[in-house]
Short mmCIF file of C-alpha atoms and ligand atoms in Angstrom, two decimals:
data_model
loop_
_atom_site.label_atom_id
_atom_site.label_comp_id
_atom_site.label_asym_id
_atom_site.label_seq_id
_atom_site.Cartn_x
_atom_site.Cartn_y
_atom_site.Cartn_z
CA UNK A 1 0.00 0.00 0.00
CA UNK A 2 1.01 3.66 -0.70
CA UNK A 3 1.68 5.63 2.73
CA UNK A 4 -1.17 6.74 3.93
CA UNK A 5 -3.63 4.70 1.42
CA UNK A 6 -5.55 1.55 2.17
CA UNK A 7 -6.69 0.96 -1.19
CA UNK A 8 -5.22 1.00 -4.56
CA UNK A 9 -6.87 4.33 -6.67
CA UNK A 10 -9.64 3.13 -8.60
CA UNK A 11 -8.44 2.20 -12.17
CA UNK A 12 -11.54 5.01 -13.85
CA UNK A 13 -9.42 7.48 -11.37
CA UNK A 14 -6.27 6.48 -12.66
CA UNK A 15 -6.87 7.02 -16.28
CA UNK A 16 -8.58 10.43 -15.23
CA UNK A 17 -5.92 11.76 -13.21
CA UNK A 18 -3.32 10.46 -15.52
CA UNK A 19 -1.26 13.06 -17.61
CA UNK A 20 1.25 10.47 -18.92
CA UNK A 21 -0.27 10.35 -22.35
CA UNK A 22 0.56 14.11 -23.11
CA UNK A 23 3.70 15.07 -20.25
CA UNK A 24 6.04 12.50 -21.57
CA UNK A 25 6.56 14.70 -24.01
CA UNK A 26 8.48 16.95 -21.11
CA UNK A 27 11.11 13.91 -21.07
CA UNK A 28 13.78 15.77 -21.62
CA UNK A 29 13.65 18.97 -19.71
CA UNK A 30 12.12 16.81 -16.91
CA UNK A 31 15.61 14.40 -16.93
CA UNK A 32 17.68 17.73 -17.40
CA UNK A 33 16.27 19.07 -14.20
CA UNK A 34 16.81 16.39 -12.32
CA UNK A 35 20.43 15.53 -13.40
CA UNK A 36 21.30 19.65 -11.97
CA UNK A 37 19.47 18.89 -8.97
CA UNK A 38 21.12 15.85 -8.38
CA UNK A 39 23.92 17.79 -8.74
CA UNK A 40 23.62 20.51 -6.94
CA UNK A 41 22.03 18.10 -3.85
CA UNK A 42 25.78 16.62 -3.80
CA UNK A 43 27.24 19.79 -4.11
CA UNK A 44 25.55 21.07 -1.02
CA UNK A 45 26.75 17.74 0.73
CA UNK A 46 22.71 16.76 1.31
CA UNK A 47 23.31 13.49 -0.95
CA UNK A 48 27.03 12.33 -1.33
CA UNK A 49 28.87 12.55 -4.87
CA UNK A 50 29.25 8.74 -5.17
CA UNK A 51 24.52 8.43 -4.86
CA UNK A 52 24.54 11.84 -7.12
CA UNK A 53 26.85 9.86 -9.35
CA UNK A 54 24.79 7.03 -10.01
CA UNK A 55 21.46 8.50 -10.40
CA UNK A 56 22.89 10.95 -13.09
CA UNK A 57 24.39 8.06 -15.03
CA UNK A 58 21.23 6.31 -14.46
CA UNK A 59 19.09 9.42 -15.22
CA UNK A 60 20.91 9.44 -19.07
CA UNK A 61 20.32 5.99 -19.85
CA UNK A 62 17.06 6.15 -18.77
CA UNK A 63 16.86 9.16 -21.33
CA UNK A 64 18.37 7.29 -23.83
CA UNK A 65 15.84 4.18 -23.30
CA UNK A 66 13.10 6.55 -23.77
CA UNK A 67 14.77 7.65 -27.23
CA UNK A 68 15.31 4.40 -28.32
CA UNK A 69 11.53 3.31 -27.74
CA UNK A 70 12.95 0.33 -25.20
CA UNK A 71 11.25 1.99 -21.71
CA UNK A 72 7.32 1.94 -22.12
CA UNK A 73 5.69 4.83 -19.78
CA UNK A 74 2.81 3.40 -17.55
CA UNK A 75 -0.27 5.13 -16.78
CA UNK A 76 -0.36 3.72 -13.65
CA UNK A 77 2.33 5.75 -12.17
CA UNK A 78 0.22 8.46 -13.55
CA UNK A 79 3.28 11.38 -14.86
CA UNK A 80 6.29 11.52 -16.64
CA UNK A 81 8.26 12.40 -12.82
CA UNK A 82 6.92 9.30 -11.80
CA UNK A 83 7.41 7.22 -14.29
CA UNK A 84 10.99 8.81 -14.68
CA UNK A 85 11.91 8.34 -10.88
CA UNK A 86 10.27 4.32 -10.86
CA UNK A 87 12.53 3.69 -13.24
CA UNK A 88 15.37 5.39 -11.89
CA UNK A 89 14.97 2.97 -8.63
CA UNK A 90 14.74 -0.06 -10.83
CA UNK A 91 17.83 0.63 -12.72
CA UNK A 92 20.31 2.10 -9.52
CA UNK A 93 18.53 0.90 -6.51
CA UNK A 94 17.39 2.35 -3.19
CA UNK A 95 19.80 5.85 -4.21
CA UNK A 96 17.20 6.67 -6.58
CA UNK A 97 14.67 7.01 -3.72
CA UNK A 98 17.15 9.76 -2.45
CA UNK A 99 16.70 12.00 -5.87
CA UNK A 100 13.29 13.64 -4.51
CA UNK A 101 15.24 14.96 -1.48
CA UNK A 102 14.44 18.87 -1.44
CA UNK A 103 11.97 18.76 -4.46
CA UNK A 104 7.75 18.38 -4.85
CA UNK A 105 6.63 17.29 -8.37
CA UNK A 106 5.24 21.00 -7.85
CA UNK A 107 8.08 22.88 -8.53
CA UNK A 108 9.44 20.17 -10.40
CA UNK A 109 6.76 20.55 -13.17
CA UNK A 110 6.84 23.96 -13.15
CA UNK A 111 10.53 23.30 -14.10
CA UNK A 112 9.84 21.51 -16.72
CA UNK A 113 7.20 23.76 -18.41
CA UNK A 114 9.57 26.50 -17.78
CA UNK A 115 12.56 24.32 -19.61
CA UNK A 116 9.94 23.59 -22.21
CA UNK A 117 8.31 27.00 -22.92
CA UNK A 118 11.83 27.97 -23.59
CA UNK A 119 12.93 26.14 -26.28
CA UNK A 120 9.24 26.63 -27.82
CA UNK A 121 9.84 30.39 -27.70
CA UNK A 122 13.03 30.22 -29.45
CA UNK A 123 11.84 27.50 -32.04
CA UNK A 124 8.64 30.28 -32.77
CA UNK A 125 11.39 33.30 -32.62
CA UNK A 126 13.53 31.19 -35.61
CA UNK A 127 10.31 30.35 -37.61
CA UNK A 128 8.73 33.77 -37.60
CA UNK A 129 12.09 34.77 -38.62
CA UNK A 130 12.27 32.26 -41.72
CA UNK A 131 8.88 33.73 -43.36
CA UNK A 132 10.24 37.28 -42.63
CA UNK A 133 12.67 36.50 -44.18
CA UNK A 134 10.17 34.60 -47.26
CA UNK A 135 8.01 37.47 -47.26
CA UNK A 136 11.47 39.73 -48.20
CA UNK A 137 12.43 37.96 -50.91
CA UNK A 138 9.44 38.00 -52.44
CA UNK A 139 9.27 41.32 -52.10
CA UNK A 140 12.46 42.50 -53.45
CA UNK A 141 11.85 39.81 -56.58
CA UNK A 142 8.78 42.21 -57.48
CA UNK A 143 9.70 45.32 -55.97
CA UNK A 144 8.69 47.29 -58.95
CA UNK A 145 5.00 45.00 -59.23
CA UNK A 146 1.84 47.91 -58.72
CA UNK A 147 -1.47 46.48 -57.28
CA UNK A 148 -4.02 48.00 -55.95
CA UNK A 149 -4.17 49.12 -52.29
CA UNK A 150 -8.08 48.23 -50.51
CA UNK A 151 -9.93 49.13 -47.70
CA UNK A 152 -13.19 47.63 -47.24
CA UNK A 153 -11.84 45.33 -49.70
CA UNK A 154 -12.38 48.38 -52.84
CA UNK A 155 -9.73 49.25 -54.91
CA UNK A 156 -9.07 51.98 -53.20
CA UNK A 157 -5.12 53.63 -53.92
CA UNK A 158 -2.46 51.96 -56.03
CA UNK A 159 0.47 50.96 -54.33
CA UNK A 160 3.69 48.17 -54.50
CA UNK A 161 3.19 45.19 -53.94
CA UNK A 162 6.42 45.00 -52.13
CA UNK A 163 4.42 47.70 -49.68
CA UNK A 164 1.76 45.21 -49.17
CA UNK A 165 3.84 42.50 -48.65
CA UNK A 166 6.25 44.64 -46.19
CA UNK A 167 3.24 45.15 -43.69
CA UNK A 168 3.37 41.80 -43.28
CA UNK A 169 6.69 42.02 -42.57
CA UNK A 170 6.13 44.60 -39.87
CA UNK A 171 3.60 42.37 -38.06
CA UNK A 172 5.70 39.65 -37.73
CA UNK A 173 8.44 41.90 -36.02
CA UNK A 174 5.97 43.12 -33.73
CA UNK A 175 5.11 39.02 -33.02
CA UNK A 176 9.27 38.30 -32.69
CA UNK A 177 9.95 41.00 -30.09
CA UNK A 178 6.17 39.99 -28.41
CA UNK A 179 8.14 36.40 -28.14
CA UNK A 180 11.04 38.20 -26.46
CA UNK A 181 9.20 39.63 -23.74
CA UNK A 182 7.92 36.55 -23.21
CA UNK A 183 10.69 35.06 -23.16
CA UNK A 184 12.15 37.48 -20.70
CA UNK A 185 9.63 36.14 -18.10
CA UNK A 186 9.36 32.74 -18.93
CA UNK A 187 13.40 32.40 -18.22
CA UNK A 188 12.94 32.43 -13.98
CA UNK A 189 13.75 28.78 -12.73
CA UNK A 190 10.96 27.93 -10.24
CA UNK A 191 12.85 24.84 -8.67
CA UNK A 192 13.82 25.19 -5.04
CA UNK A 193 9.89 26.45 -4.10
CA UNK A 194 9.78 22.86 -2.52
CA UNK A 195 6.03 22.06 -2.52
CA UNK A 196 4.75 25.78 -2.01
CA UNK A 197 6.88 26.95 0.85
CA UNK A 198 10.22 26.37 0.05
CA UNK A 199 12.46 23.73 1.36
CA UNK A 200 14.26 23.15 4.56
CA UNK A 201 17.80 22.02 2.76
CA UNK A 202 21.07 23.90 2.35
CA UNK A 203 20.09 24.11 -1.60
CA UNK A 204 21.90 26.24 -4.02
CA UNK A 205 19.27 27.94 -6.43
CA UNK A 206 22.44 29.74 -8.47
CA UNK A 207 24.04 26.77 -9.30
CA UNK A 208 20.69 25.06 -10.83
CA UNK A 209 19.71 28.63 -12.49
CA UNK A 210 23.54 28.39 -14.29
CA UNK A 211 23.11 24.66 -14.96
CA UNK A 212 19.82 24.89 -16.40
CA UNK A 213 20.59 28.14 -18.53
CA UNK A 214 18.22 30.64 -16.57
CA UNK A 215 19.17 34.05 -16.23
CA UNK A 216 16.91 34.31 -12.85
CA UNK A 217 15.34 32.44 -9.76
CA UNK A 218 11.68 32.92 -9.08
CA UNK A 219 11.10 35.23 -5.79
CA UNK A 220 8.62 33.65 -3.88
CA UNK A 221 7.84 29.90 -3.80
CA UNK A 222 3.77 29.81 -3.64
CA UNK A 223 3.89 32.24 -6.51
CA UNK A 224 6.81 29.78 -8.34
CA UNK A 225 4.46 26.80 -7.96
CA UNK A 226 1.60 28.58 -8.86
CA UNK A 227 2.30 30.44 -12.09
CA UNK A 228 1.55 29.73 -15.33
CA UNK A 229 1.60 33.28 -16.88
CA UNK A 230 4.27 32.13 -19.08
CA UNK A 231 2.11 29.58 -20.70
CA UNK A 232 -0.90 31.95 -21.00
CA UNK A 233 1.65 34.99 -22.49
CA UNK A 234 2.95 32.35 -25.05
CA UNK A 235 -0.29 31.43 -26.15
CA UNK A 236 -1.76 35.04 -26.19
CA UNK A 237 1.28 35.91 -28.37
CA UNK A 238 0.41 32.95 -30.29
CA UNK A 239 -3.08 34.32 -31.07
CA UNK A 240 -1.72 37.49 -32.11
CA UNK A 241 0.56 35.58 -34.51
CA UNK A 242 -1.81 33.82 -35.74
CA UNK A 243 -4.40 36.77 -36.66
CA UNK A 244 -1.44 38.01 -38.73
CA UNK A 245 -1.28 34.37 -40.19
CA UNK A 246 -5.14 33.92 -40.93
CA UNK A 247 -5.05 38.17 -42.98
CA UNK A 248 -2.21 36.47 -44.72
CA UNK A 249 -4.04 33.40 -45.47
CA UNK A 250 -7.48 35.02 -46.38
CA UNK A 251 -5.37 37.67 -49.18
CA UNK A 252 -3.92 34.49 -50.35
CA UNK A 253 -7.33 32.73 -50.91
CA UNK A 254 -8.49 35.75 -52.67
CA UNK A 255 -5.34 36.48 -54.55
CA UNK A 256 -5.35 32.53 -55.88
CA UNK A 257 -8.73 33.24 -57.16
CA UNK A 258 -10.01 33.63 -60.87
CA UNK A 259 -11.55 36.73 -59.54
CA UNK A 260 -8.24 38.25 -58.58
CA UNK A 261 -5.59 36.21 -60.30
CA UNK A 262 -2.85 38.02 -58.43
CA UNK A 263 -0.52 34.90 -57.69
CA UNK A 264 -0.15 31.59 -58.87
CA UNK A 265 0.59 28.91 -55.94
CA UNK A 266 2.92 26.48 -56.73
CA UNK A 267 1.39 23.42 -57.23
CA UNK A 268 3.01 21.35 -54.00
CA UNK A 269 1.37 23.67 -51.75
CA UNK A 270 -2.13 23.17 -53.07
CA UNK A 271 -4.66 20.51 -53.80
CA UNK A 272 -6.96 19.27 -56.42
CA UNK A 273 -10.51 18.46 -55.96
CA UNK A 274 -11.70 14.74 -56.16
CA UNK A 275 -14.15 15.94 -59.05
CA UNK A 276 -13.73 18.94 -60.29
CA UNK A 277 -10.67 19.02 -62.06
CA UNK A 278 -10.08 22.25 -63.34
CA UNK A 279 -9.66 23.19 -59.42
CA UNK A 280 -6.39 23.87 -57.74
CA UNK A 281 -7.11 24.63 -53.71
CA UNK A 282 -5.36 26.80 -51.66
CA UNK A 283 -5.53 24.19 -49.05
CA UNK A 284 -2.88 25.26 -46.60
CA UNK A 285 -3.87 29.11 -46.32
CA UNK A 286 -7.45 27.69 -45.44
CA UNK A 287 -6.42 25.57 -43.04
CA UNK A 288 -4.19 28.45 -41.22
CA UNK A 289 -7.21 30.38 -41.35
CA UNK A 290 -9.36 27.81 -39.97
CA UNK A 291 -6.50 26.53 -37.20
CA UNK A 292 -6.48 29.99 -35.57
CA UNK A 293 -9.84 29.01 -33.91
CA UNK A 294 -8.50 26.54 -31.98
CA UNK A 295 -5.74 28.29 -30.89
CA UNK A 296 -7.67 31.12 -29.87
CA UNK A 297 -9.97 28.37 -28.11
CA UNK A 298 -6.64 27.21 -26.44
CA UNK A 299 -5.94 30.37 -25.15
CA UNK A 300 -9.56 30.79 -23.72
CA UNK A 301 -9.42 27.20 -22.07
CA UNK A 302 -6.02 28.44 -20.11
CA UNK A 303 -7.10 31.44 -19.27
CA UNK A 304 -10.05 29.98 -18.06
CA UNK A 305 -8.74 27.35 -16.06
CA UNK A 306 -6.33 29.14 -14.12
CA UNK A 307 -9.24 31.91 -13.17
CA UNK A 308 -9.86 32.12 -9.65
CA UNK A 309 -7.81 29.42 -8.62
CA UNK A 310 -6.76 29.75 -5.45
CA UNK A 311 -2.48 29.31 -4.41
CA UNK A 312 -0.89 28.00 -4.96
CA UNK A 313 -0.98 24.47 -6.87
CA UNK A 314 -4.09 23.08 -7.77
CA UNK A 315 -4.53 19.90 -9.88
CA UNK A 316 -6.27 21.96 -12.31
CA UNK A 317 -2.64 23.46 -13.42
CA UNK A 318 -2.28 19.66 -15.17
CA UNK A 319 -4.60 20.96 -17.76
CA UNK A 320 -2.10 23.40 -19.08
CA UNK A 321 -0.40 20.98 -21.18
CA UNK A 322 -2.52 19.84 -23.76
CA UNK A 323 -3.74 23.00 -25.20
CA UNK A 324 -0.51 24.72 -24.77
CA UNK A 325 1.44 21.84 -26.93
CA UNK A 326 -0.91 22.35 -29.30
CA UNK A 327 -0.62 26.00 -29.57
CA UNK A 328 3.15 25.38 -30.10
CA UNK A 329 2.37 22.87 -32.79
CA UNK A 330 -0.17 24.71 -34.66
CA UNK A 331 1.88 27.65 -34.75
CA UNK A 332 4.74 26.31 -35.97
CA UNK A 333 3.69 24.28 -38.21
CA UNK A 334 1.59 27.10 -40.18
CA UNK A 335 4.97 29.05 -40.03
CA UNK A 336 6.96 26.53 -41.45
CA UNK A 337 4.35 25.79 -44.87
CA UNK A 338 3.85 29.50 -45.06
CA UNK A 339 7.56 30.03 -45.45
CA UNK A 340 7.39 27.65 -48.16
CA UNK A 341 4.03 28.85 -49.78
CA UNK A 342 5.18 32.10 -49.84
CA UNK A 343 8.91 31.44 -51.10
CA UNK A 344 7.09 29.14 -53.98
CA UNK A 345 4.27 31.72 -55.18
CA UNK A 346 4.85 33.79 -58.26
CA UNK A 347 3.42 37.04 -58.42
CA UNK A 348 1.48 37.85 -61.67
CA UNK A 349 2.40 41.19 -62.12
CA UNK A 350 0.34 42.08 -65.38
CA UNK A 351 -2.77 40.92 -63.46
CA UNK A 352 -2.36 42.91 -60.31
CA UNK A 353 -1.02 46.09 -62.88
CA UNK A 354 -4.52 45.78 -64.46
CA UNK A 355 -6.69 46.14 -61.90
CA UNK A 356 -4.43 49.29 -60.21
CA UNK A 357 -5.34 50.98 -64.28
CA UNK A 358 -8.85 49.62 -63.58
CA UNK A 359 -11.52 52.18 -62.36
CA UNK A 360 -11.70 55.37 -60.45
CA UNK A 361 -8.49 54.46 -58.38
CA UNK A 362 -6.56 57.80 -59.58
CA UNK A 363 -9.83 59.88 -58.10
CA UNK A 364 -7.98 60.82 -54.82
CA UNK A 365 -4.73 61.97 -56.99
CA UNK A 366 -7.38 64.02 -59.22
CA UNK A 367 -8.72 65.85 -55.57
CA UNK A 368 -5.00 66.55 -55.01
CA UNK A 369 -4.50 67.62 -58.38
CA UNK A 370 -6.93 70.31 -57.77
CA UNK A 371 -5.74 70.92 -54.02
CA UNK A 372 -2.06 72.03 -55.44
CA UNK A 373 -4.05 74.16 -57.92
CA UNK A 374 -5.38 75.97 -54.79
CA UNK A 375 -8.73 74.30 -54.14
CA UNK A 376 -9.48 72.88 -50.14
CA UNK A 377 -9.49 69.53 -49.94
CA UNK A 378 -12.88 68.78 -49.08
CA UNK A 379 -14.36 70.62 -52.21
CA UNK A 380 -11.89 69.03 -54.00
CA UNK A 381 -13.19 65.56 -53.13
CA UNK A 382 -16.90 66.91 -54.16
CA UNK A 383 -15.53 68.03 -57.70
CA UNK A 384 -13.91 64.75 -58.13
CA UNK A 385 -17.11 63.09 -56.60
CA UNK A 386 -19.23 64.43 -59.62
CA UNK A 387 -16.87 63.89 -61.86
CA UNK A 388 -16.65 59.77 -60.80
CA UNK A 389 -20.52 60.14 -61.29
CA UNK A 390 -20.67 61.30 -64.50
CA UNK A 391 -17.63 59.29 -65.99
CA UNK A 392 -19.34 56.25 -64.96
CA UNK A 393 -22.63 57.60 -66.26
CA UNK A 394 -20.81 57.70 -69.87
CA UNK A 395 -18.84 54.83 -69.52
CA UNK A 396 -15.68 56.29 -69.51
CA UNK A 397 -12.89 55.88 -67.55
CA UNK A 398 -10.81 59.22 -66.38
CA UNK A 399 -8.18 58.65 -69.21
CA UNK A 400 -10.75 58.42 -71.86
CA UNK A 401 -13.05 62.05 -70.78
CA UNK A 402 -11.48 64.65 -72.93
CA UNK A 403 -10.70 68.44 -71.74
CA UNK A 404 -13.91 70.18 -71.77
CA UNK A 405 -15.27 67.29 -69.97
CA UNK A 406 -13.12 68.01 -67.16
CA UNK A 407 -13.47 71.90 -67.62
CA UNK A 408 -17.24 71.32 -67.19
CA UNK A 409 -16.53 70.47 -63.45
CA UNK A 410 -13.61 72.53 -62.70
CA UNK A 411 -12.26 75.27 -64.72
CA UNK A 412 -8.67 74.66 -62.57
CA UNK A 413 -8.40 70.95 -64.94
CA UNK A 414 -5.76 71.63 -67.36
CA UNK A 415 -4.32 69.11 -69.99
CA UNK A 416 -1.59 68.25 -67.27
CA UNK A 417 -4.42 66.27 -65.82
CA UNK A 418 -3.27 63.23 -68.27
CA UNK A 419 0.15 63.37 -66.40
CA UNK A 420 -1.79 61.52 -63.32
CA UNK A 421 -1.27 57.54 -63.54
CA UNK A 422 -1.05 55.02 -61.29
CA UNK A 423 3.19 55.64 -61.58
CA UNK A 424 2.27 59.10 -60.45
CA UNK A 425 -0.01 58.20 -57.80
CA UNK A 426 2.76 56.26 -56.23
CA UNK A 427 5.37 58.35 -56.98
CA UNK A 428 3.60 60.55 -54.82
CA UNK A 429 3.26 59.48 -51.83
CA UNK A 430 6.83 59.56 -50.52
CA UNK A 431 6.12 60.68 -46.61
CA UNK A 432 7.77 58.30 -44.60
CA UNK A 433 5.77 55.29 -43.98
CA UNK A 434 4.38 55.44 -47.60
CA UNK A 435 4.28 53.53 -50.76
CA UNK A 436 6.37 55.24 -53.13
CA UNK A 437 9.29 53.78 -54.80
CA UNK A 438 12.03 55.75 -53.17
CA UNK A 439 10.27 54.46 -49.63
CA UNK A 440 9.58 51.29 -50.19
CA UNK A 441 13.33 50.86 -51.31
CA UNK A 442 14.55 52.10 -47.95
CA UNK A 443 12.26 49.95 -46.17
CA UNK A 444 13.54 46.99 -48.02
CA UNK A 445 16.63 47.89 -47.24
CA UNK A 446 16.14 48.20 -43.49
CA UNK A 447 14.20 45.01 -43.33
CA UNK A 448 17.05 43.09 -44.63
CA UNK A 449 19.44 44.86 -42.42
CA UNK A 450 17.24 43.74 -39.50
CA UNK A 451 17.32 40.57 -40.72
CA UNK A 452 21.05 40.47 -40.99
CA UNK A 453 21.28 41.56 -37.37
N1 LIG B 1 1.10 16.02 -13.33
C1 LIG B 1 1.12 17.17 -12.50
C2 LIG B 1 0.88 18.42 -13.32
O1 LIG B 1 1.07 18.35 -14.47
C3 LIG B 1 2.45 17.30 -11.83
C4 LIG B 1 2.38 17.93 -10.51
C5 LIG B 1 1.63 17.06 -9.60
N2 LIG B 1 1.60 17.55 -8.30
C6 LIG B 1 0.77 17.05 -7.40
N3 LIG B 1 0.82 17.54 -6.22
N4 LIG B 1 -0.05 16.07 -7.69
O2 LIG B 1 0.49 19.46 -12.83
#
């Protein structure tokens, strides 16, 4: 029998309490912080060198077992520390009942998500990095493309599509340095809280900070044991990064269309219909779109269960896992394919330079036309407003309405008019920040710079 316990745990409990299906994924960073504080427990003289020995050499092979596929995990010793620590025993004997000296699976876990959440961060950091870095070489391969800007989704302004494609760009650098902060406060090791109140050992928090690569030790133990902001920040900045990822996707399914015809996929990241077979699917930008519902969801379900809890650990905290591992999946995965969707796409740059010519797109650079010629911008707009109205009621386009057409609404329209064009328009707009040429150089420029750094 089990200390205290008369009976064995009912086998429906077991399986319900069980978080061995999803933690042994924490292997590693759970055998890592175990080897330092089996270290650091014979440092301090609490275990002797010769027992810290053996359960470090035993602690690798076990890791290596578990690499190999040769050690199955059992549900019935319910977590990954468990399992881990039965097997230690088995393999080095009674020393291995020593390892737990000074630790609670509490802080130990918290370790471990810690260790984990880490080396997600950085994986995210490197991916966001690698479709930055996509996004840039597509741009600069069509710098001098033209497309037409939107808002509400009308052909609103034209503009480079090197511009569009560099506010991307700036999104994901806002997403990289949100992963930084992150990381900032996910780097605190939390071992050495003991249970929730610390422990009564000589310990030596440094020494497992420096062997486990933090660059701080938590301040108080019930808040150590207790916190999961890390895992909430993480998946909040996930969120984030995916809304970027799902605007992305959603101008991709558009752009793919026969409606638009802006870019061609290439065909390995897209799929054909079972029966129509003139179809080519943009599969993978649909399924971004559609994934960042359930990581949204995943952020709801963590925020929700840590609400209210009171400190410090509560079993509830086991439910961080699942929803956070799949955050970290999700997420990388979509970066990953949309680095290589976006490095395989070819622009179509006769298609997207049509529809900038196409319509009234040039009226705003007609209202500034007359605003240079000394008329205030808002009864410029109106003049330009009418004039819209009655091109389209003659079904002409501003190109094809001839001089005393344009006289008729403003005697300030000169021939010079005909010197506006969608090169013009976007020639024109050099403040910082906008689209023309000159500016959109620059910020090419600077991107890959950053990039470089
Ligand atoms: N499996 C647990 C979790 O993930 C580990 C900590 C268990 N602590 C405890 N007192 N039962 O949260």
């Amino acid at each position: 029998m089990r200390g205290r316990f008369q009976k064995q745990v009912e086998k429906k409990v077991a399986e319900y309490t069980a978080s061995i299906l999803f933690d042994r994924r924490l292997y590693r960073q759970d055998i890592a912080g175990s080897i330092a504080h089996a270290k650091m427990l014979a440092k301090q003289a609490i275990i002797s060198d010769k027992e810290a020995e053996l359960i470090v050499m035993g602690l690798s092979s076990i890791r290596e077992e578990i690499e190999q596929g040769s050690f199955e995990l059992s549900a019935e010793l319910e977590d990954i520390h468990m399992n881990i620590e039965a097997r230690l025993i088995e393999k080095v004997g009674e020393v291995g009942r020593k390892l737990h000296t000074a630790r609670s699976r509490n802080d130990q876990i918290a370790l471990d998500m810690r260790l984990f959440a880490k080396e997600a961060i950085s994986d995210t950091i490197e991916k966001l990095i690698e479709l930055q870095k996509a996004l840039l070489d597509l741009a600069e391969a069509n710098k001098d493309e033209i497309m037409p800007g939107y808002t509400h989704l009308q052909r609103a302004q034209p503009v480079l599509f090197a511009h569009h494609l560099l506010a991307y760009f700036e999104m994901l650098r806002r997403d990289v340095e949100r992963f930084h902060d992150c990381l900032g406060r996910t780097d605190v090791l939390p071992l050495g809280s003991g249970a929730l109140a610390g422990v009564p050992y000589p310990i030596d928090r440094a020494f497992l900070a420096k062997e486990l690569g933090f660059s701080k030790t938590s301040q108080n133990s019930m808040d150590a044991v207790s916190d999961r902001d890390f895992v909430i920040e993480y998946q909040a900045a996930a969120s984030l990064a995916m809304m970027h990822l799902s605007r992305l996707a959603e101008e991709i399914v558009l752009w793919s269309s026969a409606e638009f015809d802006f870019i061609e996929l290439s065909d390995a990241y897209a799929t054909g219909s079972s029966i129509m077979p003139q179809k080519k699917n943009p599969d993978v930008a649909e399924l971004a779109r559609g994934k960042t519902g359930r990581v949204y969801g995943n952020l709801l379900a963590i925020l929700t269960t840590m609400k209210a809890l009171p400190l410090s650990y509560n079993r509830d905290m086991q439910e961080d896992k699942e929803c956070f591992f799949d955050t970290i999946d999700t997420l990388i995965s979509t970066l990953e394919v949309f680095t290589g969707m976006v490095a395989t796409m070819r622009v179509r740059g006769e298609k997207t330079r049509q529809a900038a010519e196409e319509g009234y797109i040039l009226a705003t650079d007609l209202a500034d036309y007359l605003v240079r010629k000394g008329v205030p911008f808002r009864e410029a707009h109106n003049i330009v407003g009418r004039l819209v109205q009655y091109a389209i009621e003659k079904g002409k386009s501003f190109k094809e309405l001839n001089i005393s057409e344009y006289e008729s609404l403003s005697p300030l329209f000169g021939e010079d008019v005909y010197s506006i064009t969608v090169e013009s328009s976007i020639e024109a707009r050099n403040a910082p920040g906008g689209t023309a040429p000159e500016r959109v150089k620059e910020a090419l420029e600077k991107a890959r710079k950053s990039l470089n750094e």
